Amino acid sequence: MDGVGSFGAGRAGAAFDPIAFIQQPQTILRILSWIFSIVVFGSIINEGYVNHGSERLYCVFNKNNNACNYGTTIGLIAFLACIFFIILDMKFQQISSIKDRKKAVMLDIGFSGFWAFLWFVGFCFLANQWQRTTPDMLPLNQGADAARAAITFSFFSIFTWAGLTARAVQKYMLGTDMNLFTTEHVDGNPPIQPYPTGPITEPNDTYQSPPFTENLDSTAPTYQVPIY
């Protein structure tokens, strides 16, 4: 796992290295997921509808508009989500609060895992509807390439989003390195100085009254009772 410290990142406020960021496996997976999503929803929008014998457009997947709508929706949301998470990854090291970093990682785990599942459902749904599509529904094989591209890259997206989920889980398992942060970073409040726990010692130069003494100075004059 690249990086050290809190949830796989270094000290807050460190300089951003774009070359190292692009070379990270997580960034590569996000870029691939972004490209795959463009192929899926772009293919369906551009060539996923045909008008066979009427002015009404039908989805190439067995004339089931739900199949085209599903592929377009998850592809478009995945496209926007990839942009959001790439920006979040760029700003992640600038987040000083451990709690905020934890929330960002948990959001990544939840969304990536859920979207990997949706891509799996989408692949099965599109492949099933394409299998049921008869040649007479697509004159001159119109839209066939777009349908195959959507199915293929839906399949690839399952693995890229599953990989993103695994990377996010690894970041979460790293936990936090408390040596990089103070109480102010953790709680968002200024640190409070603790009370001393050791024994309290009195200063040695305190004033003490001299004790009463019975001894008198031998050089001082004394009074003698006269003898008669």
Short mmCIF file of N, CA and C in Angstrom, two decimals, residues 28-43 71 74-76 78-79 82 119 149-150 152-161:
data_model
loop_
_atom_site.label_atom_id
_atom_site.label_comp_id
_atom_site.label_asym_id
_atom_site.label_seq_id
_atom_site.Cartn_x
_atom_site.Cartn_y
_atom_site.Cartn_z
N ILE A 28 -5.17 4.82 -11.25
CA ILE A 28 -5.29 4.11 -12.53
C ILE A 28 -6.64 3.43 -12.63
N LEU A 29 -7.09 2.80 -11.55
CA LEU A 29 -8.39 2.15 -11.56
C LEU A 29 -9.52 3.15 -11.75
N ARG A 30 -9.40 4.32 -11.15
CA ARG A 30 -10.45 5.34 -11.32
C ARG A 30 -10.50 5.84 -12.76
N ILE A 31 -9.35 6.04 -13.36
CA ILE A 31 -9.33 6.51 -14.75
C ILE A 31 -9.93 5.45 -15.67
N LEU A 32 -9.59 4.19 -15.43
CA LEU A 32 -10.17 3.12 -16.25
C LEU A 32 -11.68 3.04 -16.04
N SER A 33 -12.13 3.16 -14.81
CA SER A 33 -13.57 3.14 -14.54
C SER A 33 -14.26 4.32 -15.22
N TRP A 34 -13.60 5.45 -15.23
CA TRP A 34 -14.15 6.64 -15.89
C TRP A 34 -14.29 6.41 -17.40
N ILE A 35 -13.27 5.83 -18.00
CA ILE A 35 -13.32 5.55 -19.44
C ILE A 35 -14.39 4.52 -19.76
N PHE A 36 -14.45 3.45 -18.97
CA PHE A 36 -15.44 2.40 -19.21
C PHE A 36 -16.86 2.94 -19.11
N SER A 37 -17.10 3.83 -18.15
CA SER A 37 -18.44 4.40 -18.00
C SER A 37 -18.82 5.24 -19.22
N ILE A 38 -17.84 5.96 -19.77
CA ILE A 38 -18.11 6.75 -20.98
C ILE A 38 -18.51 5.84 -22.13
N VAL A 39 -17.79 4.73 -22.28
CA VAL A 39 -18.10 3.80 -23.37
C VAL A 39 -19.51 3.23 -23.21
N VAL A 40 -19.89 2.87 -21.98
CA VAL A 40 -21.19 2.24 -21.76
C VAL A 40 -22.33 3.20 -22.07
N PHE A 41 -22.37 4.34 -21.37
CA PHE A 41 -23.53 5.22 -21.58
C PHE A 41 -23.44 5.95 -22.92
N GLY A 42 -22.20 6.17 -23.42
CA GLY A 42 -22.08 6.80 -24.73
C GLY A 42 -22.56 5.90 -25.85
N SER A 43 -22.25 4.61 -25.77
CA SER A 43 -22.70 3.68 -26.80
C SER A 43 -24.22 3.56 -26.82
N GLY A 71 -28.47 0.94 -18.18
CA GLY A 71 -27.08 1.10 -18.57
C GLY A 71 -26.66 2.56 -18.65
N ILE A 74 -26.49 4.07 -14.73
CA ILE A 74 -25.32 3.69 -13.92
C ILE A 74 -24.03 4.15 -14.57
N GLY A 75 -23.98 4.21 -15.90
CA GLY A 75 -22.79 4.69 -16.57
C GLY A 75 -22.56 6.17 -16.34
N LEU A 76 -23.64 6.96 -16.42
CA LEU A 76 -23.51 8.40 -16.22
C LEU A 76 -23.15 8.73 -14.78
N ALA A 78 -21.61 6.75 -12.67
CA ALA A 78 -20.23 6.31 -12.47
C ALA A 78 -19.24 7.32 -13.04
N PHE A 79 -19.57 7.90 -14.18
CA PHE A 79 -18.72 8.92 -14.79
C PHE A 79 -18.54 10.12 -13.85
N CYS A 82 -16.55 9.10 -10.60
CA CYS A 82 -15.10 9.00 -10.80
C CYS A 82 -14.44 10.36 -10.73
N TRP A 119 -22.86 -2.81 -11.42
CA TRP A 119 -22.29 -3.18 -12.72
C TRP A 119 -22.47 -4.67 -13.00
N ALA A 149 -20.46 -3.42 -27.16
CA ALA A 149 -19.52 -2.57 -26.41
C ALA A 149 -20.05 -2.28 -25.01
N ALA A 150 -21.33 -2.01 -24.88
CA ALA A 150 -21.92 -1.73 -23.57
C ALA A 150 -21.82 -2.95 -22.66
N THR A 152 -19.64 -5.48 -22.94
CA THR A 152 -18.24 -5.79 -22.66
C THR A 152 -17.66 -4.88 -21.58
N PHE A 153 -17.89 -3.58 -21.72
CA PHE A 153 -17.30 -2.65 -20.75
C PHE A 153 -18.08 -2.62 -19.44
N SER A 154 -19.30 -3.09 -19.44
CA SER A 154 -20.00 -3.31 -18.17
C SER A 154 -19.31 -4.43 -17.40
N PHE A 155 -18.89 -5.45 -18.13
CA PHE A 155 -18.16 -6.55 -17.51
C PHE A 155 -16.82 -6.09 -16.95
N PHE A 156 -16.09 -5.29 -17.71
CA PHE A 156 -14.80 -4.77 -17.24
C PHE A 156 -14.99 -3.87 -16.02
N SER A 157 -16.08 -3.13 -15.99
CA SER A 157 -16.32 -2.20 -14.87
C SER A 157 -16.52 -2.92 -13.55
N ILE A 158 -16.99 -4.15 -13.61
CA ILE A 158 -17.16 -4.92 -12.37
C ILE A 158 -15.82 -5.05 -11.65
N PHE A 159 -14.77 -5.35 -12.41
CA PHE A 159 -13.46 -5.59 -11.81
C PHE A 159 -12.77 -4.30 -11.39
N THR A 160 -12.94 -3.23 -12.16
CA THR A 160 -12.31 -1.97 -11.77
C THR A 160 -12.93 -1.42 -10.48
N TRP A 161 -14.25 -1.48 -10.38
CA TRP A 161 -14.90 -0.99 -9.16
C TRP A 161 -14.66 -1.92 -7.99
#
